[in-house]
XYZ file of N, CA and C in Angstrom:
555
model
N -0.594 21.760 27.470
C 0.341 22.347 26.642
C 0.845 21.786 27.078
N 2.053 21.986 27.799
C 3.461 21.960 28.519
C 3.141 19.928 28.115
N 3.329 19.341 27.679
C 2.691 18.235 28.161
C 3.039 17.513 26.506
N 3.460 18.046 25.746
C 3.937 17.885 23.918
C 5.357 18.318 23.913
N 5.930 18.835 24.582
C 7.800 19.636 24.760
C 8.379 18.596 25.646
N 9.227 17.328 24.988
C 9.589 16.206 26.606
C 11.281 17.257 26.619
N 11.575 18.469 25.690
C 12.960 18.660 25.892
C 13.078 20.084 25.813
N 12.346 20.914 27.149
C 13.015 22.211 27.181
C 13.887 22.787 28.337
N 14.031 23.989 27.117
C 15.474 25.314 27.834
C 15.030 26.226 28.176
N 15.506 26.453 29.749
C 14.999 28.297 29.673
C 15.869 28.820 30.302
N 16.393 29.842 29.446
C 17.154 31.048 29.674
C 17.211 32.688 30.477
N 18.586 32.919 30.409
C 18.058 35.035 30.912
C 18.757 34.620 31.673
N 19.202 36.410 31.716
C 20.504 36.780 32.582
C 20.188 36.336 34.357
N 21.387 36.224 34.778
C 21.245 34.931 36.768
C 20.237 36.777 37.342
N 19.633 35.480 38.024
C 18.137 36.147 38.561
C 16.872 36.515 37.457
N 16.851 36.202 36.359
C 15.450 36.165 36.446
C 14.697 35.046 36.353
N 14.665 34.719 37.062
C 13.452 33.399 37.476
C 14.483 32.107 36.880
N 15.700 31.404 36.003
C 15.531 30.392 35.151
C 14.864 29.186 36.097
N 15.874 29.219 37.693
C 15.508 27.470 37.597
C 14.387 27.372 38.549
N 14.210 28.823 39.217
C 12.471 29.097 39.804
C 11.494 28.013 38.173
N 11.353 28.815 37.542
C 10.779 28.563 36.368
C 10.353 27.092 36.333
N 11.891 26.386 35.510
C 11.779 25.361 34.803
C 11.407 24.659 36.185
N 11.954 24.731 38.009
C 11.678 23.847 38.786
C 9.680 24.158 38.501
N 9.270 24.432 39.128
C 7.969 24.958 38.871
C 7.363 23.620 37.725
N 8.080 24.123 36.341
C 7.017 23.067 35.516
C 7.790 21.547 35.638
N 8.716 21.364 35.907
C 9.167 19.922 36.471
C 7.900 19.359 37.196
N 7.910 19.859 38.267
C 6.480 20.192 39.119
C 5.467 19.684 38.407
N 4.805 20.217 38.256
C 4.147 20.507 37.024
C 3.947 19.255 36.266
N 5.008 18.925 34.839
C 4.654 18.752 34.071
C 5.508 17.642 33.594
N 5.979 16.910 34.808
C 6.829 15.512 34.837
C 8.291 15.565 34.896
N 9.037 16.065 33.789
C 10.476 16.347 33.950
C 11.312 16.252 34.286
N 12.464 16.492 35.183
C 13.659 16.532 35.202
C 14.148 17.747 35.129
N 14.758 18.309 36.198
C 15.004 19.179 36.325
C 16.791 19.327 36.233
N 17.443 19.939 34.883
C 19.164 19.925 34.880
C 19.287 20.876 35.265
N 19.991 22.297 35.678
C 20.545 23.123 35.901
C 22.467 23.084 35.273
N 22.456 24.665 34.078
C 23.498 24.580 33.808
C 24.845 24.848 34.406
N 24.277 24.946 35.763
C 25.885 25.159 36.640
C 26.111 24.294 37.425
N 25.023 22.924 36.673
C 25.740 22.321 37.716
C 26.832 21.470 36.524
N 26.874 21.955 35.641
C 27.548 21.326 34.506
C 29.107 22.320 34.006
N 29.308 23.095 33.992
C 29.651 24.438 33.915
C 30.872 24.689 34.818
N 30.673 24.198 36.434
C 31.345 24.406 37.724
C 31.283 22.789 38.181
N 33.156 22.841 38.184
C 32.930 21.906 39.625
C 33.019 22.634 40.814
N 32.087 20.785 41.358
C 31.402 21.274 42.840
C 32.358 21.407 43.413
N 33.107 22.507 44.512
C 33.779 23.073 44.899
C 33.074 24.045 46.297
N 34.105 24.072 47.815
C 34.098 24.902 48.460
C 34.803 25.938 49.303
N 34.210 27.819 48.466
C 32.809 27.967 48.674
C 32.271 27.207 46.914
N 31.362 27.469 47.168
C 30.876 27.256 45.105
C 31.214 27.763 43.768
N 31.370 27.638 42.434
C 31.368 29.008 41.413
C 32.339 29.334 41.259
N 34.123 28.483 41.976
C 34.771 29.136 41.719
C 36.217 27.907 40.757
N 35.402 26.996 40.129
C 36.117 26.322 39.149
C 35.845 25.820 37.750
N 36.129 25.949 36.653
C 35.459 25.689 35.888
C 35.083 24.867 35.688
N 34.544 23.712 35.099
C 34.444 22.208 34.075
C 35.034 22.778 32.364
N 35.568 21.501 32.794
C 36.134 21.421 31.698
C 35.052 21.449 29.993
N 34.564 22.109 28.995
C 33.770 21.696 28.257
C 32.672 20.206 27.984
N 34.933 20.121 27.572
C 34.830 18.167 26.796
C 33.573 17.251 27.776
N 34.047 17.388 29.052
C 34.071 16.813 30.061
C 31.889 17.783 30.058
N 31.984 18.643 31.190
C 30.167 19.557 30.610
C 29.308 18.938 29.686
N 30.306 18.623 28.306
C 28.876 18.142 27.587
C 28.857 16.421 27.525
N 29.941 16.041 28.251
C 29.507 14.164 28.590
C 28.123 13.724 29.333
N 28.353 15.231 30.310
C 27.857 15.206 31.170
C 26.073 14.793 31.058
N 25.811 15.917 30.069
C 24.443 16.774 29.946
C 24.224 15.764 29.378
N 24.825 15.123 27.693
C 24.669 14.002 27.196
C 23.562 12.532 27.509
N 24.646 12.912 28.263
C 24.393 11.677 29.369
C 22.546 11.387 29.871
N 22.717 13.145 30.721
C 21.357 13.042 31.540
C 20.616 13.048 29.960
N 20.674 14.227 29.121
C 20.097 14.367 27.916
C 18.826 12.919 27.312
N 20.166 11.203 27.245
C 19.906 10.479 27.219
C 19.201 9.496 27.730
N 19.942 9.568 29.408
C 18.750 8.779 30.020
C 17.800 9.119 30.143
N 17.377 10.211 30.376
C 15.941 11.084 30.866
C 15.163 11.582 29.286
N 13.865 10.508 29.298
C 12.946 11.001 28.441
C 12.822 12.087 28.085
N 12.067 13.240 29.502
C 11.872 14.149 29.665
C 12.316 14.767 30.333
N 13.298 16.605 29.540
C 14.114 17.603 30.597
C 13.533 18.515 30.496
N 13.819 19.291 31.592
C 14.081 20.714 31.599
C 15.632 21.695 31.569
N 16.285 21.938 30.999
C 17.459 22.899 31.108
C 16.787 24.209 31.477
N 17.819 24.558 33.123
C 17.890 26.053 33.316
C 18.976 26.265 32.485
N 19.289 28.050 32.451
C 20.476 28.174 32.412
C 21.111 28.622 31.659
N 22.433 28.897 31.035
C 23.019 29.380 29.772
C 24.206 28.358 30.173
N 23.680 27.993 28.731
C 24.383 26.664 27.767
C 25.568 27.588 26.451
N 24.819 28.598 26.669
C 25.595 29.683 25.074
C 26.629 29.532 24.782
N 27.340 29.330 23.624
C 28.815 28.718 23.066
C 28.778 27.916 24.006
N 29.228 26.958 24.148
C 29.408 25.797 25.109
C 29.188 25.070 24.882
N 27.531 25.020 24.898
C 27.077 24.223 24.694
C 25.939 24.185 23.504
N 26.340 24.869 22.261
C 25.362 25.119 21.734
C 25.254 23.234 20.543
N 25.880 22.743 20.394
C 25.809 21.125 19.947
C 24.568 20.861 20.110
N 23.905 21.073 21.677
C 22.628 20.756 21.882
C 21.441 21.659 21.134
N 21.652 22.748 20.179
C 20.637 23.199 19.651
C 20.155 22.401 18.979
N 19.343 21.503 18.715
C 18.542 20.154 17.853
C 17.843 19.517 18.702
N 18.408 19.382 19.908
C 18.203 18.750 20.909
C 16.965 19.082 22.223
N 16.386 20.718 21.910
C 15.549 21.302 22.605
C 14.339 20.790 21.653
N 12.606 21.322 21.923
C 11.557 21.340 20.927
C 11.053 22.182 21.913
N 11.779 23.113 22.699
C 11.056 24.074 23.033
C 12.199 25.494 24.468
N 12.064 26.650 23.795
C 13.089 27.537 24.789
C 12.214 28.618 25.425
N 12.042 29.317 26.335
C 11.555 29.593 26.924
C 12.620 30.945 27.608
N 12.688 32.441 27.129
C 13.671 33.031 27.566
C 13.125 34.085 28.269
N 13.149 34.361 29.407
C 12.948 35.161 30.963
C 14.160 36.967 30.327
N 13.300 37.665 30.785
C 14.094 39.345 31.246
C 13.101 39.746 31.549
N 14.118 40.437 32.906
C 13.190 40.871 33.892
C 13.857 42.551 33.934
N 13.499 43.584 33.996
C 13.944 44.616 34.517
C 15.455 44.959 35.634
N 16.485 45.750 35.360
C 17.716 45.243 35.495
C 17.622 45.558 37.326
N 16.701 46.320 37.420
C 16.921 46.919 39.156
C 16.502 45.878 39.677
N 14.922 44.410 39.386
C 14.668 43.982 39.838
C 15.747 42.598 39.952
N 15.914 42.384 38.614
C 17.271 41.577 38.544
C 18.243 40.935 39.614
N 18.771 42.370 39.957
C 20.414 42.571 40.305
C 19.439 42.781 41.923
N 18.606 42.648 42.296
C 17.502 42.718 43.741
C 17.472 41.062 44.320
N 17.633 40.824 43.138
C 17.040 39.020 43.663
C 18.184 37.958 43.511
N 19.723 38.556 42.558
C 21.035 38.293 43.773
C 21.379 38.469 44.546
N 20.857 40.209 45.060
C 21.541 40.143 46.324
C 21.298 39.165 47.168
N 19.993 39.296 47.284
C 19.327 37.918 47.751
C 19.919 37.064 48.115
N 19.595 36.369 46.737
C 19.923 35.376 46.960
C 21.584 34.781 47.528
N 22.159 35.809 47.649
C 23.495 35.864 47.322
C 23.781 35.814 49.236
N 23.377 36.665 49.834
C 22.750 36.506 51.792
C 22.711 35.636 52.122
N 21.074 35.179 51.164
C 20.564 33.584 51.508
C 21.398 32.656 51.418
N 22.460 31.822 50.941
C 23.017 31.243 49.921
C 24.542 30.877 51.181
N 25.088 32.874 51.080
C 26.330 32.769 51.959
C 26.464 33.352 53.346
N 24.768 34.458 53.188
C 25.245 35.537 54.481
C 25.903 36.432 55.030
N 25.077 37.366 54.919
C 24.973 39.239 54.888
C 26.853 39.291 55.517
N 27.149 38.891 56.343
C 28.519 38.833 56.578
C 29.722 38.084 55.893
N 29.159 37.304 55.146
C 30.678 36.837 54.320
C 30.201 36.824 52.821
N 29.328 37.963 52.256
C 29.812 38.765 51.305
C 30.068 40.729 51.598
N 29.988 40.979 52.950
C 29.871 42.051 53.502
C 31.014 42.441 53.234
N 31.392 43.774 52.430
C 33.276 44.184 53.399
C 33.558 43.816 54.065
N 35.153 43.138 54.174
C 35.640 42.549 54.810
C 35.445 40.394 55.311
N 33.807 40.728 54.675
C 33.457 39.215 54.526
C 35.008 38.495 53.750
N 34.678 37.146 53.816
C 36.050 36.282 53.039
C 35.022 36.111 51.783
N 33.755 35.872 51.529
C 33.643 36.101 50.137
C 33.270 37.667 49.582
N 33.491 38.429 49.629
C 32.943 40.159 49.704
C 33.604 39.791 48.685
N 34.379 39.663 47.970
C 35.432 39.709 47.276
C 35.069 39.046 45.626
N 35.218 37.231 45.883
C 33.604 37.095 44.479
C 32.511 37.274 44.381
N 31.977 37.557 45.138
C 30.502 37.879 45.608
C 31.061 38.984 44.963
N 31.769 40.067 45.101
C 31.417 41.957 43.687
C 31.875 41.583 42.869
N 32.516 40.873 42.550
C 32.756 40.450 41.332
C 31.391 39.883 40.277
N 31.160 38.469 41.149
C 30.390 37.873 40.693
C 29.482 38.826 40.104
N 28.568 40.168 41.133
C 27.849 41.145 40.544
C 27.829 42.496 39.403
N 28.883 42.319 39.641
C 30.062 43.430 38.316
C 29.309 42.568 37.558
N 30.385 41.373 37.323
C 29.512 40.457 35.895
C 28.445 40.961 35.102
N 27.000 40.727 36.691
C 25.436 40.212 36.466
C 25.352 41.449 36.351
N 25.671 43.106 36.451
C 25.049 44.229 36.370
C 25.787 44.251 34.669
N 26.402 44.349 34.239
C 26.462 44.019 32.412
C 25.583 42.940 32.032
N 25.301 42.398 32.402
C 24.534 41.670 31.068
C 23.045 42.647 30.267
N 22.800 43.242 30.366
C 21.588 43.900 29.617
C 22.573 45.501 28.780
N 23.859 45.185 29.428
C 23.796 46.601 28.639
C 25.578 46.135 27.448
N 25.540 45.139 27.498
C 27.248 44.556 27.469
C 26.712 44.053 25.466
N 28.029 43.607 25.973
C 28.050 43.006 24.047
C 27.744 41.709 23.809
N 28.314 41.164 23.057
C 28.364 40.075 22.810
C 29.395 39.230 23.015
N 30.445 39.337 23.908
C 32.063 39.419 23.846
C 31.633 37.977 25.362
N 30.482 38.582 26.318
C 30.090 38.037 27.200
C 28.480 37.674 27.363
N 28.141 36.544 28.770
C 26.766 36.997 28.402
C 26.182 37.649 28.696
N 25.458 37.650 27.289
C 25.007 39.421 28.101
C 23.202 39.580 27.148
N 22.370 40.153 26.975
C 21.410 39.479 26.383
C 20.873 40.003 25.328
N 22.492 41.162 24.687
C 22.348 41.030 23.176
C 22.627 39.296 22.556
N 23.166 38.293 23.334
C 24.249 36.915 23.383
C 23.289 36.660 23.096
N 22.319 36.554 23.490
C 21.410 35.344 24.162
C 20.204 35.917 23.071
N 20.130 36.586 22.707
C 19.082 37.856 21.984
C 19.155 37.062 20.752
N 20.708 37.395 20.450
C 21.224 36.636 18.773
C 20.747 35.225 18.652
N 21.587 34.688 19.827
C 20.948 33.303 20.040
C 20.563 31.927 19.809
N 19.977 33.140 19.971
C 18.091 32.830 20.144
C 17.342 32.353 18.191
N 18.316 32.746 18.037
C 17.479 33.270 16.958
C 17.984 32.115 16.027
N 19.189 31.158 16.256
C 19.126 29.909 15.470
C 18.408 28.355 15.696
N 17.329 28.826 16.856
C 16.072 27.858 16.267
C 15.223 27.966 15.846
N 14.990 26.498 15.386
C 13.444 26.779 14.212
C 12.426 26.598 15.116
N 12.476 26.060 16.502
C 11.255 25.574 17.309
C 10.756 26.584 18.611
N 9.902 26.563 18.968
C 8.697 27.561 19.189
C 10.142 27.979 20.571
N 10.076 29.891 20.823
C 10.706 30.645 21.266
C 10.171 31.555 22.734
N 9.493 30.975 23.834
C 8.866 32.107 23.953
C 9.513 33.027 24.848
N 8.845 34.214 25.293
C 9.944 35.472 25.242
C 8.877 35.770 26.919
N 9.019 35.216 27.976
C 8.760 36.261 29.067
C 9.053 37.639 29.507
N 8.223 38.567 30.061
C 9.065 40.347 30.246
C 8.231 40.241 31.709
N 9.247 40.661 32.213
C 9.212 41.570 34.015
C 8.227 40.887 34.514
N 7.998 40.859 35.630
C 7.343 40.915 37.186
C 6.089 39.537 36.886
N 6.053 38.092 36.855
C 4.450 38.029 36.707
C 4.806 36.645 37.423
N 3.635 36.311 38.370
C 3.720 34.875 38.999
C 3.591 33.906 38.027
N 4.130 32.319 38.987
C 4.163 31.316 37.955
C 2.733 31.362 36.276
N 1.189 31.945 37.390
C 0.587 30.634 37.043
C 0.308 31.713 35.099
N 1.037 33.123 35.514
C 0.600 34.636 34.200
C 1.384 33.465 33.458
N 2.326 33.090 34.108
C 3.859 32.546 33.319
C 2.865 31.465 32.201
N 2.727 30.595 33.229
C 2.098 29.359 31.945
C 1.068 30.195 31.519
N 0.004 30.907 31.935
C -0.422 31.515 30.514
C -0.026 32.241 29.367
N 1.120 33.249 29.341
C 2.054 33.827 28.484
C 2.701 32.447 27.350
N 3.284 31.505 28.335
C 3.373 30.657 26.891
C 2.093 29.882 27.017
N 1.255 29.735 26.734
C 0.255 29.241 26.414
C 0.081 30.510 25.348
N -0.703 31.184 25.714
C -0.936 32.111 24.456
C -0.047 32.212 23.417
N 1.760 32.486 24.280
C 2.517 32.197 22.574
C 2.238 31.224 22.019
N 2.795 29.908 22.421
C 2.271 28.720 21.597
C 0.903 28.680 21.160
N -0.064 29.477 21.576
C -1.099 29.136 20.310
C -1.142 29.844 19.080
N -0.375 30.821 19.148
C 0.030 32.214 18.209
C 1.357 31.366 16.881
N 1.970 30.902 17.759
C 3.357 30.273 16.779
C 2.879 29.366 15.693
């Protein structure tokens, strides 16, 4: 089913599972996994503090796209990466209930940095809180920021199949839903 798609984009709100799904699909179908965070952010310690200039992001992604026959890009490139819309032959859009997504993000932050670092008084607390506040707005914000509304409108530009996976689904359930939606389109 997914073998015929060479260039896949998996997107959704932070914590919706885009990276996990993309990694699983790459493992099963032989694609290279690329993540927008690796191009959007400069490599820093701590991570995610310095935004890479758009021309550099585009050049690095373009190079990866040209260098590999099959790839899956996870994350969001809405706005800054619109030039790549024609590159995709399948788009998978993930949504989760707000509470589930936010708990996943909290768990991920603890796993990455440790509870002490992100807790009140920790050296990463302020950055953590800023990120969580930003991520919490995804479901209700307008199109002036990365939001559900922005993603939904952006997806209207695609002339390729757009699969929507909603809710807590296991990987086998995701595969089944993708297959069903592709058969119907």
